[in-house]
Amino acid sequence: MSWLTKTLSSSIGKKVLMSLTGLFLCTFLVVHLSGNLQLFYKDGGYAFNTYAVFMTSFPPIKVISYANYFFILFHAFWGLYLEYQNRKARSVRYAVVRNSSSWSSRNMAILGTVLLVYIVVHMGDFWYKYHNEPLPYVQYTSDVRTGQIVANEMPSTYTQDVKKVEISDLETGVHLVIVKDLYKEVARVFQNPLFVLIYIVGMFAVAFHLYHGFQSAFQTLGWNHPKYTPLVRGISTWIFAILIPIGFAAMPIFFYVKHLMGN
Amino acid sequence: MSEGNMNLTLKVWRQKNAKVNGSLETYQVNGISEDMSFLEMFDVLNERLVSEEKEPIAFDHDCREGICGACSMYINGRPHGPLEAVTTCQLHMRSFKDGDTIVVEPWRATAFPVVKDLVVDRAAFDRIIAAGGYVSVNTGNAQDGNAIPIPKEEADKAFAAAACIGCGACVAACKNASAMLFVSAKVSQLALLPQGQPEREERAIKMVAQMDAEGFGNCTNTGACAIECPKEISLENIARLNREYLGSSIASTVA
């Protein structure tokens, strides 16, 4: 065995792989949330739908997205393998256990499994449909001078070979864009309270998983310092366990409430 | 000997040897003094068992003053019982109430097989130490004082790590039966001081390799080990072990 495989197959090395892939997925969540906040714009989904085109066509982003799929699978199955090893390290269980550690830290594998199922459901809802199903198209007409954007649904029979058709008329100052209407699909899915519930449960799993996970990744990499560890723990709790899950959960709730109010 | 007024119900793990299955057995102990240590309460019970011509309960103990690391009882779901920073021998019956039911189990880890009843074989720790937890070069007399300056903070950290008595409570407390807190204390106490420098890289790599070979679980940073440790070994040591191990592996010239 080379030194690298030897190092990465040691107990510490195995944890380093969990740590690095986990931190990558944490940065992904930040980007994912930032991008999806565009769902809250009152522009008929123009920003969100053109962002979806950019994210699925810009080559560097495509490379990162494939890395992301791989890291999700790797993190999940490597984690389950470690959990299997850890259970084997205590073949006879205690009759009575009084835990002194946090609930999150003890249930990372269960939370992670919930998240894996959630990710499959989530990607089935949007990623799969966006790539494989004939979603309707929408045409945005914007007035370059006033910045006003008008959305018009394209007939259901309309298709185009490119992801985005973009026409600018300099004389009239009209900018026209035709893209797949993923925004409408998001709004449609979240009319169903069952999906709203599934997404909220998913975000609870994210919250508890990252409450332990983010700061634990730093400890695994050897980062434990009286000055900086409180900061890392603060980010773990306030940003990754509270702010980000609330930001994501606000989306299904927003669309559900919007639907209830009749638009 | 027993001149108290506490009556307790004990549920104690009894197991003949590593080859057979054990089970919890219930014992009624009466007239226990609250000033007795937990182990003295077991002595009273064992005296009675001997006089009844029954097999006494086997348990590890030696110094009974909290410094040897021999005692190892998992009491009511916590290693060394309900108090923090205390070994079983320094736990007194005043930490319990009259009428309590107390469940006593051995350390549970695949790497710590049960020898008998509450006694487990912790030779895995010895093998980890033998893999590198020492300074092998011993040359000449002691240095003059202050010939090699050591910052106070470093000396304090090394001393705090050296307080580890190797009892195995960290392994017992960890949901993964990981030995990282023990190994990290033993690596840290030498990595922080000049005497430990020549073998510093090799030590971290060899001790971790032995730890893995013994079948301990992987650390998931739950922190239960540091909370239950009778010598309050800090989690900072585990971070240091991670740095020592990763740094040594990357910097080592062995391809």
Short mmCIF file of C-alpha atoms in Angstrom, two decimals:
data_model
loop_
_atom_site.label_atom_id
_atom_site.label_comp_id
_atom_site.label_asym_id
_atom_site.label_seq_id
_atom_site.Cartn_x
_atom_site.Cartn_y
_atom_site.Cartn_z
CA MET A 1 0.00 0.00 0.00
CA SER A 2 1.21 3.48 -0.76
CA TRP A 3 1.40 5.99 2.08
CA LEU A 4 -1.72 7.73 0.76
CA THR A 5 -3.99 4.68 0.73
CA LYS A 6 -2.53 3.64 4.07
CA THR A 7 -3.27 7.05 5.56
CA LEU A 8 -6.76 7.31 4.11
CA SER A 9 -7.70 3.79 5.20
CA SER A 10 -6.70 4.43 8.82
CA SER A 11 -9.46 5.40 11.23
CA ILE A 12 -8.32 9.04 11.12
CA GLY A 13 -7.97 9.02 7.33
CA LYS A 14 -11.45 7.59 6.90
CA LYS A 15 -12.79 10.40 9.03
CA VAL A 16 -10.84 12.97 7.02
CA LEU A 17 -12.66 11.79 3.90
CA MET A 18 -15.98 12.28 5.73
CA SER A 19 -14.84 15.68 6.90
CA LEU A 20 -13.67 17.02 3.54
CA THR A 21 -16.66 15.71 1.57
CA GLY A 22 -18.96 17.01 4.31
CA LEU A 23 -17.44 20.49 4.19
CA PHE A 24 -17.77 20.49 0.40
CA LEU A 25 -21.46 19.67 0.78
CA CYS A 26 -21.78 22.48 3.34
CA THR A 27 -20.41 25.01 0.85
CA PHE A 28 -22.77 23.57 -1.74
CA LEU A 29 -25.69 24.25 0.60
CA VAL A 30 -24.65 27.89 0.92
CA VAL A 31 -24.57 28.28 -2.89
CA HIS A 32 -27.79 26.30 -3.31
CA LEU A 33 -29.62 28.48 -0.79
CA SER A 34 -28.26 31.73 -2.21
CA GLY A 35 -29.36 30.76 -5.72
CA ASN A 36 -32.76 29.51 -4.66
CA LEU A 37 -33.54 32.67 -2.71
CA GLN A 38 -34.36 34.01 -6.20
CA LEU A 39 -37.62 32.07 -5.85
CA PHE A 40 -38.78 34.89 -3.60
CA TYR A 41 -38.38 37.56 -6.32
CA LYS A 42 -41.64 38.96 -7.62
CA ASP A 43 -40.64 38.56 -11.27
CA GLY A 44 -42.73 35.58 -12.34
CA GLY A 45 -39.69 33.36 -11.89
CA TYR A 46 -37.47 35.16 -14.42
CA ALA A 47 -34.39 35.29 -12.19
CA PHE A 48 -34.85 31.73 -10.96
CA ASN A 49 -35.52 30.21 -14.38
CA THR A 50 -32.58 31.91 -16.08
CA TYR A 51 -30.40 30.92 -13.10
CA ALA A 52 -31.51 27.30 -13.63
CA VAL A 53 -30.34 27.55 -17.26
CA PHE A 54 -27.00 28.97 -16.17
CA MET A 55 -26.48 26.28 -13.52
CA THR A 56 -27.20 23.46 -15.97
CA SER A 57 -25.20 24.80 -18.90
CA PHE A 58 -22.13 26.71 -17.68
CA PRO A 59 -19.34 24.10 -18.01
CA PRO A 60 -17.43 24.77 -14.73
CA ILE A 61 -20.70 24.56 -12.80
CA LYS A 62 -21.53 21.31 -14.58
CA VAL A 63 -18.19 19.83 -13.52
CA ILE A 64 -18.81 20.90 -9.93
CA SER A 65 -22.33 19.50 -10.02
CA TYR A 66 -21.05 16.07 -11.06
CA ALA A 67 -18.45 16.26 -8.29
CA ASN A 68 -21.30 17.18 -5.96
CA TYR A 69 -23.37 14.11 -6.92
CA PHE A 70 -20.33 11.94 -6.37
CA PHE A 71 -19.52 13.50 -3.00
CA ILE A 72 -23.11 13.10 -1.81
CA LEU A 73 -23.03 9.39 -2.63
CA PHE A 74 -19.52 8.95 -1.28
CA HIS A 75 -20.27 10.78 1.97
CA ALA A 76 -23.47 8.76 2.47
CA PHE A 77 -22.08 5.30 1.80
CA TRP A 78 -18.68 5.88 3.41
CA GLY A 79 -20.56 7.14 6.48
CA LEU A 80 -22.72 4.03 6.56
CA TYR A 81 -19.59 1.88 6.25
CA LEU A 82 -18.03 3.71 9.22
CA GLU A 83 -21.26 3.27 11.19
CA TYR A 84 -21.12 -0.47 10.45
CA GLN A 85 -17.52 -0.60 11.70
CA ASN A 86 -18.41 1.40 14.80
CA ARG A 87 -21.26 -0.92 15.67
CA LYS A 88 -18.94 -3.87 15.26
CA ALA A 89 -16.55 -2.29 17.77
CA ARG A 90 -19.20 -2.86 20.45
CA SER A 91 -20.54 -6.33 19.78
CA VAL A 92 -22.35 -6.61 23.15
CA ARG A 93 -24.49 -3.57 23.97
CA TYR A 94 -25.05 -2.07 27.42
CA ALA A 95 -28.27 -2.80 29.29
CA VAL A 96 -28.42 0.79 30.59
CA VAL A 97 -26.90 3.84 28.88
CA ARG A 98 -27.04 7.42 30.14
CA ASN A 99 -25.69 9.59 27.40
CA SER A 100 -23.63 12.69 28.01
CA SER A 101 -23.15 13.58 24.33
CA SER A 102 -25.54 15.53 22.08
CA TRP A 103 -28.42 13.72 20.38
CA SER A 104 -27.22 15.01 17.00
CA SER A 105 -23.75 13.58 17.42
CA ARG A 106 -25.07 10.13 18.27
CA ASN A 107 -27.55 9.98 15.39
CA MET A 108 -25.48 11.17 12.44
CA ALA A 109 -26.01 7.92 10.52
CA ILE A 110 -29.80 7.97 10.96
CA LEU A 111 -29.99 11.68 10.11
CA GLY A 112 -27.74 11.07 7.11
CA THR A 113 -29.94 8.23 5.88
CA VAL A 114 -33.03 10.45 6.19
CA LEU A 115 -31.13 13.08 4.18
CA LEU A 116 -30.15 10.61 1.47
CA VAL A 117 -33.80 9.59 1.04
CA TYR A 118 -34.76 13.26 1.08
CA ILE A 119 -32.19 14.09 -1.62
CA VAL A 120 -33.53 11.30 -3.84
CA VAL A 121 -37.10 12.62 -3.42
CA HIS A 122 -35.94 16.21 -3.97
CA MET A 123 -33.97 15.41 -7.12
CA GLY A 124 -36.89 13.37 -8.41
CA ASP A 125 -39.16 16.38 -7.91
CA PHE A 126 -37.06 18.96 -9.73
CA TRP A 127 -33.73 17.78 -11.13
CA TYR A 128 -35.19 14.74 -12.91
CA LYS A 129 -38.20 16.63 -14.26
CA TYR A 130 -36.07 19.56 -15.45
CA HIS A 131 -33.72 17.25 -17.33
CA ASN A 132 -36.07 14.56 -18.58
CA GLU A 133 -39.64 15.76 -18.75
CA PRO A 134 -41.24 18.19 -21.21
CA LEU A 135 -41.84 21.05 -18.81
CA PRO A 136 -43.80 23.98 -20.30
CA TYR A 137 -41.88 27.02 -21.51
CA VAL A 138 -42.34 30.58 -20.44
CA GLN A 139 -41.60 33.78 -22.31
CA TYR A 140 -40.34 36.83 -20.45
CA THR A 141 -40.64 40.18 -22.13
CA SER A 142 -38.71 42.88 -20.39
CA ASP A 143 -38.58 46.54 -21.16
CA VAL A 144 -34.93 47.53 -20.99
CA ARG A 145 -35.84 51.13 -20.20
CA THR A 146 -38.27 50.50 -17.31
CA GLY A 147 -36.95 47.14 -16.17
CA GLN A 148 -40.50 45.79 -16.10
CA ILE A 149 -40.77 42.06 -16.80
CA VAL A 150 -43.90 40.37 -18.13
CA ALA A 151 -44.22 36.59 -18.07
CA ASN A 152 -46.30 34.77 -20.67
CA GLU A 153 -46.78 31.03 -20.70
CA MET A 154 -45.89 29.43 -24.01
CA PRO A 155 -48.39 26.96 -25.53
CA SER A 156 -47.85 23.44 -24.15
CA THR A 157 -46.87 22.18 -27.60
CA TYR A 158 -43.96 24.64 -27.82
CA THR A 159 -40.44 23.24 -27.61
CA GLN A 160 -37.00 24.60 -28.41
CA ASP A 161 -33.68 22.87 -28.98
CA VAL A 162 -31.65 25.26 -26.85
CA LYS A 163 -32.18 25.90 -23.16
CA LYS A 164 -32.58 29.60 -23.55
CA VAL A 165 -33.80 31.69 -26.47
CA GLU A 166 -32.83 35.32 -26.05
CA ILE A 167 -33.71 38.16 -28.39
CA SER A 168 -33.00 41.84 -27.87
CA ASP A 169 -34.58 44.51 -29.98
CA LEU A 170 -32.47 47.61 -29.70
CA GLU A 171 -34.99 49.83 -31.47
CA THR A 172 -37.94 49.07 -29.22
CA GLY A 173 -35.82 48.31 -26.16
CA VAL A 174 -37.52 44.95 -25.67
CA HIS A 175 -35.63 41.98 -24.33
CA LEU A 176 -37.24 38.61 -24.85
CA VAL A 177 -36.26 35.34 -23.15
CA ILE A 178 -37.86 31.90 -23.48
CA VAL A 179 -36.87 29.21 -20.97
CA LYS A 180 -38.31 26.13 -19.27
CA ASP A 181 -40.61 27.15 -16.44
CA LEU A 182 -39.10 25.38 -13.44
CA TYR A 183 -40.42 28.13 -11.20
CA LYS A 184 -43.98 27.13 -12.03
CA GLU A 185 -43.15 23.50 -11.33
CA VAL A 186 -41.77 24.47 -7.90
CA ALA A 187 -44.93 26.41 -7.16
CA ARG A 188 -47.07 23.48 -8.33
CA VAL A 189 -45.24 20.85 -6.21
CA PHE A 190 -45.56 22.95 -3.07
CA GLN A 191 -49.31 23.26 -3.44
CA ASN A 192 -49.36 19.77 -1.99
CA PRO A 193 -49.10 19.91 1.83
CA LEU A 194 -47.56 16.42 1.87
CA PHE A 195 -44.53 17.70 -0.05
CA VAL A 196 -44.32 20.77 2.16
CA LEU A 197 -44.19 18.42 5.14
CA ILE A 198 -41.55 16.15 3.54
CA TYR A 199 -39.37 19.19 2.82
CA ILE A 200 -39.72 20.53 6.34
CA VAL A 201 -38.79 17.14 7.80
CA GLY A 202 -35.81 17.10 5.43
CA MET A 203 -34.70 20.49 6.73
CA PHE A 204 -34.95 19.30 10.34
CA ALA A 205 -32.61 16.48 9.36
CA VAL A 206 -30.22 19.02 7.77
CA ALA A 207 -30.33 21.14 10.91
CA PHE A 208 -29.49 18.34 13.33
CA HIS A 209 -26.98 16.73 10.97
CA LEU A 210 -25.03 19.96 10.53
CA TYR A 211 -25.34 21.07 14.17
CA HIS A 212 -22.83 18.31 14.86
CA GLY A 213 -21.38 17.79 11.41
CA PHE A 214 -19.94 21.18 10.52
CA GLN A 215 -17.95 21.72 13.70
CA SER A 216 -17.02 18.03 13.90
CA ALA A 217 -15.37 18.27 10.48
CA PHE A 218 -12.98 20.89 11.86
CA GLN A 219 -12.09 18.76 14.89
CA THR A 220 -11.34 15.83 12.56
CA LEU A 221 -8.96 18.03 10.57
CA GLY A 222 -7.21 18.92 13.81
CA TRP A 223 -8.74 22.39 14.11
CA ASN A 224 -9.34 22.88 17.83
CA HIS A 225 -8.20 26.19 19.20
CA PRO A 226 -9.38 28.30 22.12
CA LYS A 227 -9.75 31.35 19.88
CA TYR A 228 -11.25 29.85 16.73
CA THR A 229 -13.24 26.82 17.87
CA PRO A 230 -15.99 28.95 19.49
CA LEU A 231 -16.35 30.71 16.13
CA VAL A 232 -16.60 27.40 14.26
CA ARG A 233 -19.20 26.14 16.75
CA GLY A 234 -21.13 29.39 16.41
CA ILE A 235 -21.20 29.05 12.62
CA SER A 236 -22.21 25.39 12.99
CA THR A 237 -25.17 26.25 15.21
CA TRP A 238 -26.38 29.64 13.97
CA ILE A 239 -25.69 29.38 10.26
CA PHE A 240 -25.77 25.68 9.38
CA ALA A 241 -28.26 24.38 11.96
CA ILE A 242 -30.61 27.37 12.09
CA LEU A 243 -30.31 29.95 9.31
CA ILE A 244 -29.80 27.67 6.30
CA PRO A 245 -32.52 25.11 7.16
CA ILE A 246 -34.98 27.95 7.88
CA GLY A 247 -34.06 29.60 4.57
CA PHE A 248 -34.77 26.40 2.65
CA ALA A 249 -37.91 25.53 4.62
CA ALA A 250 -39.28 29.02 3.91
CA MET A 251 -39.55 28.11 0.19
CA PRO A 252 -42.18 25.34 0.38
CA ILE A 253 -44.04 27.32 3.06
CA PHE A 254 -43.95 30.47 0.89
CA PHE A 255 -45.41 28.68 -2.11
CA TYR A 256 -47.99 26.82 -0.05
CA VAL A 257 -49.21 30.01 1.62
CA LYS A 258 -49.20 31.76 -1.76
CA HIS A 259 -51.36 28.95 -3.14
CA LEU A 260 -53.77 29.14 -0.18
CA MET A 261 -54.12 32.85 -0.72
CA GLY A 262 -55.19 32.13 -4.26
CA ASN A 263 -52.22 32.98 -6.44
CA MET B 1 -18.05 -3.81 58.78
CA SER B 2 -21.25 -2.60 57.25
CA GLU B 3 -22.78 -0.19 59.69
CA GLY B 4 -24.98 1.94 57.54
CA ASN B 5 -28.63 2.10 56.79
CA MET B 6 -28.73 2.05 53.02
CA ASN B 7 -30.54 -0.82 51.35
CA LEU B 8 -29.81 -1.22 47.68
CA THR B 9 -30.71 -3.50 44.80
CA LEU B 10 -27.72 -4.32 42.61
CA LYS B 11 -27.98 -5.73 39.12
CA VAL B 12 -24.53 -7.00 38.30
CA TRP B 13 -23.19 -8.54 35.10
CA ARG B 14 -22.08 -12.11 35.79
CA GLN B 15 -20.13 -13.97 33.15
CA LYS B 16 -17.93 -17.03 33.76
CA ASN B 17 -15.45 -16.29 30.98
CA ALA B 18 -15.09 -14.82 27.50
CA LYS B 19 -16.48 -17.95 25.85
CA VAL B 20 -19.92 -18.07 27.47
CA ASN B 21 -22.72 -15.52 27.53
CA GLY B 22 -23.34 -13.56 30.70
CA SER B 23 -26.40 -11.97 32.23
CA LEU B 24 -27.42 -9.43 34.84
CA GLU B 25 -28.04 -10.93 38.28
CA THR B 26 -29.90 -9.21 41.07
CA TYR B 27 -28.47 -8.87 44.58
CA GLN B 28 -30.00 -7.22 47.62
CA VAL B 29 -27.41 -5.44 49.78
CA ASN B 30 -28.50 -4.06 53.13
CA GLY B 31 -26.94 -1.94 55.87
CA ILE B 32 -24.56 -0.08 53.53
CA SER B 33 -22.87 3.02 54.94
CA GLU B 34 -22.92 6.15 52.79
CA ASP B 35 -19.24 6.65 53.64
CA MET B 36 -18.23 3.43 51.90
CA SER B 37 -16.67 3.59 48.49
CA PHE B 38 -18.46 1.82 45.67
CA LEU B 39 -15.80 -0.89 45.71
CA GLU B 40 -16.13 -1.37 49.51
CA MET B 41 -19.83 -1.96 48.93
CA PHE B 42 -18.78 -4.71 46.50
CA ASP B 43 -16.35 -6.07 49.13
CA VAL B 44 -19.28 -6.37 51.57
CA LEU B 45 -21.37 -8.16 48.97
CA ASN B 46 -18.48 -10.48 48.08
CA GLU B 47 -17.84 -11.37 51.73
CA ARG B 48 -21.45 -12.40 51.99
CA LEU B 49 -21.28 -14.40 48.77
CA VAL B 50 -18.16 -16.20 50.04
CA SER B 51 -19.82 -17.00 53.37
CA GLU B 52 -22.79 -18.36 51.43
CA GLU B 53 -20.28 -20.46 49.45
CA LYS B 54 -21.17 -18.68 46.22
CA GLU B 55 -18.76 -17.37 43.63
CA PRO B 56 -17.73 -13.78 44.50
CA ILE B 57 -18.06 -11.09 41.82
CA ALA B 58 -14.78 -10.52 40.00
CA PHE B 59 -13.87 -6.85 39.50
CA ASP B 60 -10.64 -4.97 38.81
CA HIS B 61 -9.13 -2.75 41.50
CA ASP B 62 -5.71 -1.85 42.76
CA CYS B 63 -4.72 1.49 44.32
CA ARG B 64 -8.23 2.55 45.37
CA GLU B 65 -7.11 6.15 45.37
CA GLY B 66 -7.96 7.06 41.79
CA ILE B 67 -4.52 6.94 40.19
CA CYS B 68 -3.93 3.43 38.86
CA GLY B 69 -6.75 3.06 36.33
CA ALA B 70 -7.63 -0.50 37.33
CA CYS B 71 -11.23 -0.06 38.45
CA SER B 72 -13.64 -0.17 35.58
CA MET B 73 -17.34 -0.38 36.34
CA TYR B 74 -20.09 0.92 34.09
CA ILE B 75 -22.58 2.12 36.70
CA ASN B 76 -26.15 3.07 35.79
CA GLY B 77 -25.18 3.71 32.19
CA ARG B 78 -22.02 5.74 32.84
CA PRO B 79 -18.38 4.69 33.22
CA HIS B 80 -17.23 5.20 36.83
CA GLY B 81 -20.77 6.12 37.84
CA PRO B 82 -22.73 9.34 38.20
CA LEU B 83 -19.98 11.76 39.24
CA GLU B 84 -17.60 13.50 36.88
CA ALA B 85 -13.81 13.42 37.22
CA VAL B 86 -13.95 10.44 39.57
CA THR B 87 -12.94 6.78 39.30
CA THR B 88 -15.17 4.01 40.64
CA CYS B 89 -12.94 3.56 43.70
CA GLN B 90 -13.36 7.23 44.60
CA LEU B 91 -17.13 7.10 44.16
CA HIS B 92 -18.90 6.91 47.50
CA MET B 93 -22.27 5.50 48.39
CA ARG B 94 -23.47 8.98 49.39
CA SER B 95 -23.85 9.58 45.65
CA PHE B 96 -26.76 7.12 45.79
CA LYS B 97 -30.02 7.03 47.69
CA ASP B 98 -31.43 4.41 49.99
CA GLY B 99 -33.60 2.04 47.95
CA ASP B 100 -31.82 2.73 44.64
CA THR B 101 -31.40 0.06 42.00
CA ILE B 102 -27.89 0.19 40.58
CA VAL B 103 -26.96 -1.56 37.34
CA VAL B 104 -23.27 -2.48 37.07
CA GLU B 105 -21.82 -3.68 33.77
CA PRO B 106 -18.28 -4.22 32.48
CA TRP B 107 -16.72 -1.91 29.86
CA ARG B 108 -18.29 -2.95 26.55
CA ALA B 109 -15.93 -3.03 23.60
CA THR B 110 -14.98 -5.74 21.15
CA ALA B 111 -11.34 -4.78 21.83
CA PHE B 112 -11.89 -5.28 25.59
CA PRO B 113 -13.14 -8.88 25.91
CA VAL B 114 -14.70 -9.84 29.24
CA VAL B 115 -12.37 -12.00 31.32
CA LYS B 116 -14.86 -12.64 34.08
CA ASP B 117 -17.88 -10.76 35.48
CA LEU B 118 -16.83 -7.10 35.55
CA VAL B 119 -13.19 -7.69 34.59
CA VAL B 120 -12.22 -6.91 31.01
CA ASP B 121 -8.93 -7.50 29.24
CA ARG B 122 -7.42 -4.08 28.48
CA ALA B 123 -4.18 -5.46 27.03
CA ALA B 124 -5.09 -3.69 23.79
CA PHE B 125 -4.04 -0.45 25.52
CA ASP B 126 -0.71 -1.99 26.49
CA ARG B 127 -0.10 -3.04 22.89
CA ILE B 128 -0.86 0.51 21.70
CA ILE B 129 1.70 1.89 24.19
CA ALA B 130 4.19 -0.78 23.11
CA ALA B 131 3.75 0.36 19.50
CA GLY B 132 5.25 3.78 20.23
CA GLY B 133 4.01 5.43 23.39
CA TYR B 134 7.45 5.85 24.91
CA VAL B 135 10.79 7.61 24.54
CA SER B 136 13.36 4.99 23.62
CA VAL B 137 16.62 6.95 23.83
CA ASN B 138 17.91 7.37 27.34
CA THR B 139 21.23 9.15 27.37
CA GLY B 140 23.27 10.49 30.26
CA ASN B 141 22.22 12.40 33.30
CA ALA B 142 19.32 14.75 33.68
CA GLN B 143 19.78 18.16 32.05
CA ASP B 144 20.54 21.23 34.11
CA GLY B 145 17.39 23.08 35.03
CA ASN B 146 16.33 25.56 32.31
CA ALA B 147 18.93 24.21 29.87
CA ILE B 148 16.03 23.44 27.52
CA PRO B 149 13.31 26.07 27.93
CA ILE B 150 9.76 24.72 27.78
CA PRO B 151 6.92 27.24 27.75
CA LYS B 152 4.70 26.93 30.81
CA GLU B 153 1.59 26.51 28.69
CA GLU B 154 3.12 23.56 26.78
CA ALA B 155 4.30 21.95 30.00
CA ASP B 156 0.82 22.31 31.49
CA LYS B 157 -0.80 20.74 28.42
CA ALA B 158 1.66 17.83 28.50
CA PHE B 159 1.01 17.36 32.20
CA ALA B 160 -2.76 17.42 31.73
CA ALA B 161 -2.46 14.77 28.99
CA ALA B 162 -0.11 12.70 31.16
CA ALA B 163 -2.84 12.54 33.82
CA CYS B 164 -4.47 9.76 31.74
CA ILE B 165 -4.49 6.59 33.83
CA GLY B 166 -5.48 4.34 30.93
CA CYS B 167 -8.64 3.07 32.64
CA GLY B 168 -10.58 2.81 29.38
CA ALA B 169 -13.59 4.88 30.46
CA CYS B 170 -13.29 6.80 27.17
CA VAL B 171 -13.75 3.57 25.21
CA ALA B 172 -16.59 2.52 27.50
CA ALA B 173 -18.37 5.88 27.15
CA CYS B 174 -17.93 6.21 23.37
CA LYS B 175 -20.87 4.97 21.32
CA ASN B 176 -18.28 3.67 18.82
CA ALA B 177 -15.94 2.18 21.46
CA SER B 178 -13.22 4.40 20.06
CA ALA B 179 -9.87 4.66 21.85
CA MET B 180 -8.99 8.07 20.42
CA LEU B 181 -8.98 9.97 23.73
CA PHE B 182 -6.55 7.47 25.29
CA VAL B 183 -4.25 7.39 22.27
CA SER B 184 -4.40 11.17 21.89
CA ALA B 185 -3.39 11.70 25.52
CA LYS B 186 -0.48 9.29 25.17
CA VAL B 187 0.69 10.91 21.92
CA SER B 188 0.21 14.45 23.25
CA GLN B 189 2.17 14.07 26.48
CA LEU B 190 5.27 13.26 24.43
CA ALA B 191 4.61 15.41 21.36
CA LEU B 192 4.50 18.54 23.53
CA LEU B 193 7.86 18.00 25.23
CA PRO B 194 11.46 17.99 23.87
CA GLN B 195 12.09 14.38 24.88
CA GLY B 196 9.30 13.21 22.57
CA GLN B 197 10.52 15.00 19.43
CA PRO B 198 12.89 12.42 17.82
CA GLU B 199 10.17 9.77 17.54
CA ARG B 200 7.25 12.14 17.25
CA GLU B 201 6.14 11.35 13.67
CA GLU B 202 6.71 7.64 13.84
CA ARG B 203 4.92 7.45 17.20
CA ALA B 204 1.64 8.92 15.95
CA ILE B 205 1.59 6.67 12.89
CA LYS B 206 2.47 3.47 14.77
CA MET B 207 0.12 4.04 17.69
CA VAL B 208 -2.83 4.82 15.40
CA ALA B 209 -2.04 1.72 13.31
CA GLN B 210 -2.06 -0.43 16.46
CA MET B 211 -5.27 1.23 17.70
CA ASP B 212 -6.96 0.35 14.40
CA ALA B 213 -5.62 -3.20 14.48
CA GLU B 214 -7.14 -3.75 17.93
CA GLY B 215 -10.65 -3.20 16.55
CA PHE B 216 -11.61 0.02 18.32
CA GLY B 217 -14.27 2.11 16.54
CA ASN B 218 -13.78 5.36 14.64
CA CYS B 219 -14.05 8.68 16.44
CA THR B 220 -17.19 10.67 15.59
CA ASN B 221 -16.41 13.60 17.91
CA THR B 222 -19.43 13.07 20.16
CA GLY B 223 -17.31 14.22 23.09
CA ALA B 224 -18.72 11.63 25.52
CA CYS B 225 -15.17 10.39 26.27
CA ALA B 226 -13.94 13.73 27.60
CA ILE B 227 -17.08 14.22 29.70
CA GLU B 228 -16.77 10.79 31.31
CA CYS B 229 -12.97 10.77 31.67
CA PRO B 230 -12.05 10.60 35.37
CA LYS B 231 -8.92 12.64 34.63
CA GLU B 232 -10.74 15.18 32.44
CA ILE B 233 -8.54 14.65 29.39
CA SER B 234 -9.58 17.30 26.88
CA LEU B 235 -10.89 16.81 23.33
CA GLU B 236 -8.11 19.17 22.22
CA ASN B 237 -5.86 16.15 22.50
CA ILE B 238 -7.87 14.30 19.84
CA ALA B 239 -7.49 17.29 17.52
CA ARG B 240 -3.76 17.24 18.26
CA LEU B 241 -3.58 13.51 17.48
CA ASN B 242 -5.35 14.19 14.17
CA ARG B 243 -2.79 16.90 13.39
CA GLU B 244 0.13 14.71 14.49
CA TYR B 245 -1.09 11.75 12.46
CA LEU B 246 -2.03 13.65 9.30
CA GLY B 247 1.03 15.89 9.46
CA SER B 248 3.35 12.94 10.02
CA SER B 249 1.77 10.93 7.21
CA ILE B 250 2.07 13.79 4.74
CA ALA B 251 5.59 14.85 5.80
CA SER B 252 7.04 11.36 6.20
CA THR B 253 9.70 10.44 3.62
CA VAL B 254 8.56 6.80 3.60
CA ALA B 255 6.80 6.45 0.23
#
